Amino acid sequence: MTNTHRAFSLAVLLTLLVAPVAFAQPSATDAGPAAPSTAARLVGVWGAERRFGPEVRGTLLLTRSGDRWVARLGGFEVSGTAEKGALSLAFPGGQGELRAKLDTDGKSLRAHWIQPQTVVGDTRYATPITFRALGRDAWSGDVTPWDDRFTLYFVVQQQPDGSVTAFLRNPERHFGARFAFQVSRTGKAVRFANTKQPDMSFEGTYDEASDRLTLTIAFLGPFEFTRRTRDQAVGLYPRTPSAGPYAYRAPLAGDDGWATASLTDVGMDPKPITALVQRILDVEPGTSPAPIVQGLLIARHGKLVLEEYFYGFERERPHDLRSAGKTFTSALVGLALDRKAPFTVASKVYPLFPEYRALPNPDPRKEQLTVEHLLTMSSGFACDDDDESSPGNEDRMQSEPGDWYAYTLGLPMARVPGERPVYCSAGINLLAGVVRNTLRMWLPELFDSGLARPLQMQRYHLNLSPTGELYGAGGIFLRPRDALKLGQLYLQGGVWNGKRVISKDWVERSTAFHVTMGPGRTYGYTWWRQELKVGDRVYAEYEAGGNGGQLVMVVPELDLTVMFAGGNYNQVSVWRKFREEFLPQYILAAVTAPPPAKQGR
C-alpha cells in the first residue's frame, strides 16, 4: 500500500533530508577557525517546527441579498452568485475556495472549504464547514483547514568510543527512521554523514553563543533547532511528559455518537490491554525497527472501551488513513447503488466515462472491464503500486498534473480483467469517478451527506486530485474515533446508532471473499480478509488497511472493532505486527466473555 500523497513521497522527502545538494553550505566566514573542535557540545535532543499555513482560517460570515452572496473571512471579502443552488467563491491570491449548497429548505447550508496547495504533501484538502444561521440570509461557520506543518528532531548521542552520532525523526510521518549519521564539527560548521552511505551527507551551522543549530532543507527553507528536554519533545516520545506505568482508564463520552464503557463491562480483561499499551509506551526513540502506534481504540458490543493516543496525537486530531481510505470509496459505491445510480457491479466501466475520447493504448480487453474488477483490484491494467516501473504505479500517476481518471483509462493492459488481482490505487480512484459520473455529484458532498453526517463524524479533511475531485485511493484525514465507526457500521450490517446508513446487502457483498491477494489473505470489495489464531481458536477478521499501520479491524464472532493509527510508513514488516501480534496476543486474548446472542438486525 503506497503513500497516497501526490508528488511528495516518502522517498522524495528522505532524499531532501539527506542529499548534499538539498542543504545550504556554510560560507568560509561562517565556518569559523579551521582547527577541528569537538562535536560533543551538540549532544542532546534538538527540535524545530515549521508551519506553512494556510493563513486564511477562522470564522466565515456568509450573507445573501437577492441572488448576490458575500463571504467575509480573514480580512477578505468576495462575492458572487449561485448556479443551480451551488455557490463557489474563490478567494484572491489562491488563498482558498468556498463551495456551498443551500438545502431544499432554503435555510440550511452545506459547505466545504478548499485550502490552497500544501507545501508538505503538495495536496489540496476539502474540509467541511458547519454553518449556523444568524438570521434571515446570514450564516457563520468556522474554517479549520488542515495544518501544513513539518516537525524535525535530531537526537545527538556520544558513543562509548567517543564518536558522536545522530538520528532524525519527523513525528507526523515518521520520516528518517532508517537513517543514522556520524557528527563532526569544525568551528561553526557541522557535518552529518550517513553511516551506511557515506556519499549521503550534509552540513549546517552551529552558533555556540545562542546554542542554535541551523539547517536549510531544500524548498522547505531554514530550520532553526533548539535544545529540548524530555518533557519538551512532543511527538518524539510515546508520551510527553513520561507518565510512568500505564493505568487503564475508560474513554470519555462525547457528542459523536459513541457510547462508552469499561473493558470489564463488555467482558474483556484489562491486564492484556494494559500490557499492550505499556509495550507501546516503552518504545525508546532510536529503536529501529520499532512499532510506532499513534492511536489505539477498541469497541465491543457497540461501546468504545479503549482510547489511547501517543506521539503527540490526541482525540481531536485527525489522522492520515492512507490506503484505508480506499474502503470509504467502496462505501461510496454502495451508497450510489442504494440511491439507484444507473450502474451495477457488472456494468462495463468505459461506457460510464463518455467524456473521454481517443484515449491512448486502445485494447479490446478494456471492453471487458467491469466495476467489480475495479473493486477487487482485478482490472488487468498495467498498474502495480509495488513496481516503480509500472505505468499505473500510484507515484507515477500522481506526478501527472492532469486528470487522473483519463490517465488510468489510458493505461496499457497487462492481462485480461479478472485474471488475477494486483494492488492498484489508480483503479480504486477510478471507482470514485464511476460514482461521480453516475450520481452527477461532487464527491465531498456525497461523503458529507452519505457518511460523515449519518456517522456523526466531526473534523475531517478530504484530499483532492488536481481536478478538484475527491481522491478515492486514500489519504483522508479522520479522527480515529470517526475512522473506527466504519468498522462498527459494517459490523452492524450498515446501521449506526439505530439508523441505516448503507444497505445490509452491500455490507455482506463487500466483506465476502472475492479474490486471493496473497498467502493467507483474501480480498472483498476493498476489505482485506484473514484468519487469526488464538490458542486453539481461529477467528475470521476483515479490515481496511493503509500504509504505516492504519487499520480498521472487525472480528464479527467477538462483536469487536479495533483501530490502529500507526507511524511505520513503508515498514510493512513492522506494522503488520499490529494485526499478526498485537491483535491476537493482547486484544483477542483479553476477551473473556462471549458476545450476547445476536438480535435481529
Short mmCIF file of N, CA and C in Angstrom, two decimals, residues 381-497:
data_model
loop_
_atom_site.label_atom_id
_atom_site.label_comp_id
_atom_site.label_asym_id
_atom_site.label_seq_id
_atom_site.Cartn_x
_atom_site.Cartn_y
_atom_site.Cartn_z
N PHE A 381 -5.23 -3.69 -15.79
CA PHE A 381 -4.36 -2.58 -16.18
C PHE A 381 -2.90 -2.89 -15.83
N ALA A 382 -1.99 -2.29 -16.59
CA ALA A 382 -0.57 -2.33 -16.25
C ALA A 382 -0.36 -1.35 -15.10
N CYS A 383 -0.79 -1.79 -13.93
CA CYS A 383 -0.86 -0.92 -12.75
C CYS A 383 -0.49 -1.75 -11.53
N ASP A 384 0.69 -1.49 -10.99
CA ASP A 384 1.17 -2.24 -9.83
C ASP A 384 1.89 -1.25 -8.92
N ASP A 385 1.29 -0.97 -7.77
CA ASP A 385 1.89 0.00 -6.85
C ASP A 385 3.19 -0.50 -6.23
N ASP A 386 3.44 -1.79 -6.29
CA ASP A 386 4.68 -2.34 -5.74
C ASP A 386 5.80 -2.39 -6.77
N ASP A 387 5.54 -1.89 -7.97
CA ASP A 387 6.54 -1.88 -9.05
C ASP A 387 6.71 -0.44 -9.52
N GLU A 388 7.84 0.18 -9.21
CA GLU A 388 8.07 1.58 -9.57
C GLU A 388 8.03 1.82 -11.06
N SER A 389 8.32 0.79 -11.86
CA SER A 389 8.33 0.95 -13.31
C SER A 389 6.97 0.73 -13.95
N SER A 390 5.99 0.32 -13.16
CA SER A 390 4.66 0.06 -13.70
C SER A 390 4.03 1.37 -14.17
N PRO A 391 3.46 1.42 -15.39
CA PRO A 391 2.86 2.66 -15.89
C PRO A 391 1.77 3.22 -14.99
N GLY A 392 1.03 2.33 -14.29
CA GLY A 392 -0.06 2.79 -13.43
C GLY A 392 0.32 2.94 -11.98
N ASN A 393 1.61 2.78 -11.65
CA ASN A 393 2.06 2.97 -10.27
C ASN A 393 1.56 4.30 -9.72
N GLU A 394 1.09 4.28 -8.48
CA GLU A 394 0.45 5.47 -7.92
C GLU A 394 1.35 6.70 -7.95
N ASP A 395 2.61 6.54 -7.59
CA ASP A 395 3.52 7.69 -7.58
C ASP A 395 3.71 8.25 -8.99
N ARG A 396 3.73 7.38 -9.99
CA ARG A 396 3.86 7.86 -11.36
C ARG A 396 2.61 8.61 -11.78
N MET A 397 1.46 8.07 -11.42
CA MET A 397 0.21 8.76 -11.77
C MET A 397 0.15 10.12 -11.07
N GLN A 398 0.53 10.16 -9.80
CA GLN A 398 0.42 11.39 -9.03
C GLN A 398 1.44 12.45 -9.43
N SER A 399 2.42 12.05 -10.20
CA SER A 399 3.36 13.04 -10.73
C SER A 399 2.78 13.77 -11.94
N GLU A 400 1.63 13.28 -12.43
CA GLU A 400 0.96 13.91 -13.56
C GLU A 400 0.02 15.01 -13.05
N PRO A 401 0.07 16.19 -13.62
CA PRO A 401 -0.76 17.29 -13.11
C PRO A 401 -2.20 17.30 -13.62
N GLY A 402 -2.54 16.39 -14.53
CA GLY A 402 -3.84 16.47 -15.19
C GLY A 402 -4.92 15.61 -14.56
N ASP A 403 -5.77 15.06 -15.41
CA ASP A 403 -6.93 14.29 -15.00
C ASP A 403 -6.52 12.84 -14.77
N TRP A 404 -6.61 12.39 -13.53
CA TRP A 404 -6.16 11.03 -13.22
C TRP A 404 -7.15 9.97 -13.68
N TYR A 405 -8.41 10.31 -13.89
CA TYR A 405 -9.33 9.34 -14.49
C TYR A 405 -8.89 9.04 -15.93
N ALA A 406 -8.60 10.10 -16.68
CA ALA A 406 -8.15 9.91 -18.05
C ALA A 406 -6.83 9.14 -18.08
N TYR A 407 -5.94 9.46 -17.16
CA TYR A 407 -4.65 8.78 -17.10
C TYR A 407 -4.86 7.27 -16.90
N THR A 408 -5.75 6.91 -15.99
CA THR A 408 -5.98 5.49 -15.69
C THR A 408 -6.67 4.79 -16.85
N LEU A 409 -7.67 5.39 -17.43
CA LEU A 409 -8.37 4.78 -18.55
C LEU A 409 -7.45 4.61 -19.76
N GLY A 410 -6.42 5.42 -19.84
CA GLY A 410 -5.48 5.33 -20.96
C GLY A 410 -4.30 4.43 -20.72
N LEU A 411 -4.28 3.73 -19.57
CA LEU A 411 -3.16 2.82 -19.30
C LEU A 411 -3.18 1.63 -20.26
N PRO A 412 -2.02 1.07 -20.55
CA PRO A 412 -2.00 -0.19 -21.30
C PRO A 412 -2.53 -1.33 -20.43
N MET A 413 -2.95 -2.39 -21.08
CA MET A 413 -3.42 -3.59 -20.37
C MET A 413 -2.27 -4.57 -20.21
N ALA A 414 -2.23 -5.23 -19.06
CA ALA A 414 -1.22 -6.25 -18.81
C ALA A 414 -1.81 -7.66 -18.85
N ARG A 415 -3.14 -7.74 -18.69
CA ARG A 415 -3.79 -9.05 -18.65
C ARG A 415 -5.29 -8.86 -18.86
N VAL A 416 -6.00 -9.94 -18.98
CA VAL A 416 -7.45 -9.90 -19.12
C VAL A 416 -8.07 -9.50 -17.78
N PRO A 417 -9.03 -8.61 -17.76
CA PRO A 417 -9.69 -8.27 -16.49
C PRO A 417 -10.22 -9.51 -15.79
N GLY A 418 -9.98 -9.58 -14.48
CA GLY A 418 -10.43 -10.72 -13.69
C GLY A 418 -9.45 -11.86 -13.63
N GLU A 419 -8.35 -11.77 -14.42
CA GLU A 419 -7.40 -12.89 -14.44
C GLU A 419 -6.72 -13.07 -13.09
N ARG A 420 -6.21 -11.97 -12.51
CA ARG A 420 -5.63 -12.04 -11.17
C ARG A 420 -5.56 -10.62 -10.59
N PRO A 421 -5.65 -10.50 -9.26
CA PRO A 421 -5.60 -9.17 -8.65
C PRO A 421 -4.16 -8.67 -8.49
N VAL A 422 -3.98 -7.38 -8.68
CA VAL A 422 -2.70 -6.70 -8.44
C VAL A 422 -3.01 -5.38 -7.74
N TYR A 423 -2.28 -5.06 -6.70
CA TYR A 423 -2.58 -3.87 -5.90
C TYR A 423 -2.39 -2.61 -6.74
N CYS A 424 -3.50 -1.89 -6.95
CA CYS A 424 -3.52 -0.76 -7.89
C CYS A 424 -4.41 0.34 -7.34
N SER A 425 -3.80 1.41 -6.84
CA SER A 425 -4.56 2.54 -6.29
C SER A 425 -5.33 3.28 -7.37
N ALA A 426 -4.75 3.36 -8.57
CA ALA A 426 -5.40 4.10 -9.65
C ALA A 426 -6.77 3.53 -9.98
N GLY A 427 -6.91 2.21 -9.89
CA GLY A 427 -8.19 1.60 -10.18
C GLY A 427 -9.25 1.94 -9.14
N ILE A 428 -8.85 2.02 -7.86
CA ILE A 428 -9.81 2.40 -6.82
C ILE A 428 -10.22 3.85 -7.00
N ASN A 429 -9.27 4.71 -7.36
CA ASN A 429 -9.63 6.10 -7.62
C ASN A 429 -10.62 6.20 -8.78
N LEU A 430 -10.46 5.33 -9.77
CA LEU A 430 -11.39 5.34 -10.91
C LEU A 430 -12.80 4.99 -10.46
N LEU A 431 -12.93 4.18 -9.41
CA LEU A 431 -14.25 3.90 -8.85
C LEU A 431 -14.93 5.17 -8.39
N ALA A 432 -14.15 6.08 -7.80
CA ALA A 432 -14.71 7.36 -7.39
C ALA A 432 -15.29 8.09 -8.59
N GLY A 433 -14.61 7.98 -9.74
CA GLY A 433 -15.12 8.59 -10.96
C GLY A 433 -16.42 7.96 -11.42
N VAL A 434 -16.57 6.66 -11.22
CA VAL A 434 -17.82 5.99 -11.56
C VAL A 434 -18.96 6.58 -10.74
N VAL A 435 -18.73 6.77 -9.44
CA VAL A 435 -19.77 7.34 -8.58
C VAL A 435 -20.08 8.77 -9.00
N ARG A 436 -19.04 9.55 -9.25
CA ARG A 436 -19.25 10.94 -9.65
C ARG A 436 -20.08 11.04 -10.93
N ASN A 437 -19.73 10.24 -11.92
CA ASN A 437 -20.40 10.34 -13.22
C ASN A 437 -21.84 9.84 -13.19
N THR A 438 -22.10 8.84 -12.36
CA THR A 438 -23.45 8.28 -12.35
C THR A 438 -24.40 9.04 -11.43
N LEU A 439 -23.88 9.58 -10.33
CA LEU A 439 -24.73 10.39 -9.45
C LEU A 439 -24.70 11.87 -9.84
N ARG A 440 -23.71 12.24 -10.69
CA ARG A 440 -23.54 13.63 -11.10
C ARG A 440 -23.48 14.54 -9.87
N MET A 441 -22.49 14.23 -9.03
CA MET A 441 -22.39 14.88 -7.73
C MET A 441 -20.93 15.02 -7.34
N TRP A 442 -20.56 16.18 -6.80
CA TRP A 442 -19.20 16.37 -6.27
C TRP A 442 -19.03 15.44 -5.08
N LEU A 443 -17.98 14.60 -5.10
CA LEU A 443 -17.86 13.52 -4.13
C LEU A 443 -17.73 13.98 -2.68
N PRO A 444 -17.05 15.08 -2.37
CA PRO A 444 -17.06 15.53 -0.98
C PRO A 444 -18.47 15.78 -0.45
N GLU A 445 -19.39 16.20 -1.32
CA GLU A 445 -20.77 16.38 -0.88
C GLU A 445 -21.42 15.04 -0.55
N LEU A 446 -21.14 14.01 -1.36
CA LEU A 446 -21.68 12.69 -1.08
C LEU A 446 -21.08 12.12 0.20
N PHE A 447 -19.77 12.29 0.38
CA PHE A 447 -19.12 11.82 1.60
C PHE A 447 -19.77 12.48 2.82
N ASP A 448 -20.03 13.78 2.70
CA ASP A 448 -20.61 14.53 3.81
C ASP A 448 -22.04 14.07 4.11
N SER A 449 -22.87 14.03 3.08
CA SER A 449 -24.28 13.71 3.31
C SER A 449 -24.52 12.23 3.54
N GLY A 450 -23.71 11.37 2.88
CA GLY A 450 -23.97 9.94 2.95
C GLY A 450 -23.25 9.21 4.05
N LEU A 451 -22.08 9.73 4.49
CA LEU A 451 -21.30 9.04 5.51
C LEU A 451 -21.02 9.92 6.73
N ALA A 452 -20.44 11.09 6.50
CA ALA A 452 -19.96 11.89 7.63
C ALA A 452 -21.09 12.30 8.57
N ARG A 453 -22.16 12.83 8.01
CA ARG A 453 -23.26 13.28 8.87
C ARG A 453 -24.01 12.11 9.51
N PRO A 454 -24.37 11.08 8.76
CA PRO A 454 -25.03 9.94 9.42
C PRO A 454 -24.17 9.27 10.49
N LEU A 455 -22.83 9.25 10.28
CA LEU A 455 -21.95 8.63 11.25
C LEU A 455 -21.47 9.60 12.33
N GLN A 456 -22.04 10.81 12.32
CA GLN A 456 -21.73 11.82 13.33
C GLN A 456 -20.24 12.13 13.42
N MET A 457 -19.59 12.14 12.24
CA MET A 457 -18.18 12.49 12.19
C MET A 457 -18.00 13.98 12.51
N GLN A 458 -16.86 14.29 13.04
CA GLN A 458 -16.57 15.68 13.33
C GLN A 458 -15.46 16.16 12.39
N ARG A 459 -14.45 16.78 12.86
CA ARG A 459 -13.47 17.41 11.97
C ARG A 459 -12.77 16.38 11.07
N TYR A 460 -12.73 16.65 9.76
CA TYR A 460 -12.01 15.78 8.84
C TYR A 460 -11.56 16.58 7.63
N HIS A 461 -10.66 15.98 6.84
CA HIS A 461 -10.10 16.64 5.66
C HIS A 461 -10.03 15.61 4.53
N LEU A 462 -10.58 15.95 3.37
CA LEU A 462 -10.57 15.06 2.21
C LEU A 462 -9.55 15.55 1.20
N ASN A 463 -8.58 14.70 0.84
CA ASN A 463 -7.59 15.15 -0.14
C ASN A 463 -8.15 15.05 -1.55
N LEU A 464 -7.76 16.01 -2.37
CA LEU A 464 -8.34 16.17 -3.69
C LEU A 464 -7.31 15.89 -4.79
N SER A 465 -7.80 15.48 -5.93
CA SER A 465 -6.96 15.29 -7.11
C SER A 465 -6.74 16.64 -7.78
N PRO A 466 -5.89 16.72 -8.81
CA PRO A 466 -5.64 18.02 -9.48
C PRO A 466 -6.90 18.65 -10.07
N THR A 467 -7.91 17.85 -10.38
CA THR A 467 -9.14 18.40 -10.96
C THR A 467 -10.13 18.86 -9.89
N GLY A 468 -9.76 18.72 -8.61
CA GLY A 468 -10.62 19.18 -7.53
C GLY A 468 -11.63 18.15 -7.05
N GLU A 469 -11.49 16.91 -7.50
CA GLU A 469 -12.40 15.85 -7.06
C GLU A 469 -11.74 15.05 -5.94
N LEU A 470 -12.56 14.42 -5.11
CA LEU A 470 -12.05 13.57 -4.05
C LEU A 470 -11.15 12.48 -4.62
N TYR A 471 -9.94 12.33 -4.04
CA TYR A 471 -9.04 11.27 -4.47
C TYR A 471 -9.47 9.98 -3.77
N GLY A 472 -9.94 9.02 -4.55
CA GLY A 472 -10.58 7.85 -3.98
C GLY A 472 -9.67 6.78 -3.46
N ALA A 473 -8.36 6.90 -3.68
CA ALA A 473 -7.46 5.81 -3.31
C ALA A 473 -6.81 5.99 -1.94
N GLY A 474 -7.20 7.02 -1.18
CA GLY A 474 -6.68 7.14 0.17
C GLY A 474 -6.19 8.53 0.50
N GLY A 475 -5.77 8.69 1.76
CA GLY A 475 -5.23 9.96 2.21
C GLY A 475 -6.22 10.83 2.95
N ILE A 476 -7.41 10.30 3.28
CA ILE A 476 -8.37 11.05 4.08
C ILE A 476 -7.83 11.20 5.49
N PHE A 477 -8.00 12.40 6.07
CA PHE A 477 -7.65 12.63 7.46
C PHE A 477 -8.94 12.58 8.30
N LEU A 478 -9.02 11.63 9.21
CA LEU A 478 -10.17 11.49 10.10
C LEU A 478 -9.68 11.36 11.54
N ARG A 479 -10.50 11.79 12.48
CA ARG A 479 -10.25 11.45 13.86
C ARG A 479 -10.35 9.93 13.98
N PRO A 480 -9.44 9.28 14.73
CA PRO A 480 -9.55 7.82 14.89
C PRO A 480 -10.91 7.37 15.41
N ARG A 481 -11.55 8.15 16.28
CA ARG A 481 -12.89 7.79 16.75
C ARG A 481 -13.87 7.68 15.59
N ASP A 482 -13.71 8.55 14.58
CA ASP A 482 -14.60 8.52 13.43
C ASP A 482 -14.21 7.42 12.45
N ALA A 483 -12.92 7.15 12.32
CA ALA A 483 -12.49 6.06 11.44
C ALA A 483 -12.99 4.72 11.95
N LEU A 484 -12.97 4.54 13.27
CA LEU A 484 -13.44 3.27 13.85
C LEU A 484 -14.91 3.03 13.55
N LYS A 485 -15.66 4.09 13.33
CA LYS A 485 -17.10 3.95 13.04
C LYS A 485 -17.34 3.18 11.75
N LEU A 486 -16.39 3.25 10.81
CA LEU A 486 -16.57 2.49 9.57
C LEU A 486 -16.63 1.00 9.89
N GLY A 487 -15.72 0.52 10.74
CA GLY A 487 -15.75 -0.88 11.14
C GLY A 487 -17.02 -1.22 11.89
N GLN A 488 -17.45 -0.33 12.79
CA GLN A 488 -18.66 -0.59 13.56
C GLN A 488 -19.89 -0.61 12.66
N LEU A 489 -19.90 0.29 11.66
CA LEU A 489 -21.01 0.34 10.71
C LEU A 489 -21.17 -0.99 9.98
N TYR A 490 -20.06 -1.55 9.50
CA TYR A 490 -20.11 -2.81 8.76
C TYR A 490 -20.40 -3.98 9.69
N LEU A 491 -19.86 -3.94 10.90
CA LEU A 491 -20.14 -4.99 11.87
C LEU A 491 -21.63 -5.06 12.16
N GLN A 492 -22.29 -3.90 12.18
CA GLN A 492 -23.71 -3.84 12.49
C GLN A 492 -24.59 -3.89 11.25
N GLY A 493 -24.02 -4.38 10.14
CA GLY A 493 -24.82 -4.60 8.95
C GLY A 493 -25.27 -3.35 8.24
N GLY A 494 -24.52 -2.24 8.41
CA GLY A 494 -24.85 -0.99 7.73
C GLY A 494 -25.64 -0.02 8.57
N VAL A 495 -25.76 -0.31 9.87
CA VAL A 495 -26.56 0.53 10.78
C VAL A 495 -25.64 1.19 11.79
N TRP A 496 -25.87 2.49 12.05
CA TRP A 496 -25.12 3.22 13.09
C TRP A 496 -26.13 3.86 14.04
N ASN A 497 -26.05 3.51 15.30
CA ASN A 497 -26.93 4.05 16.33
C ASN A 497 -28.41 3.97 15.93
#
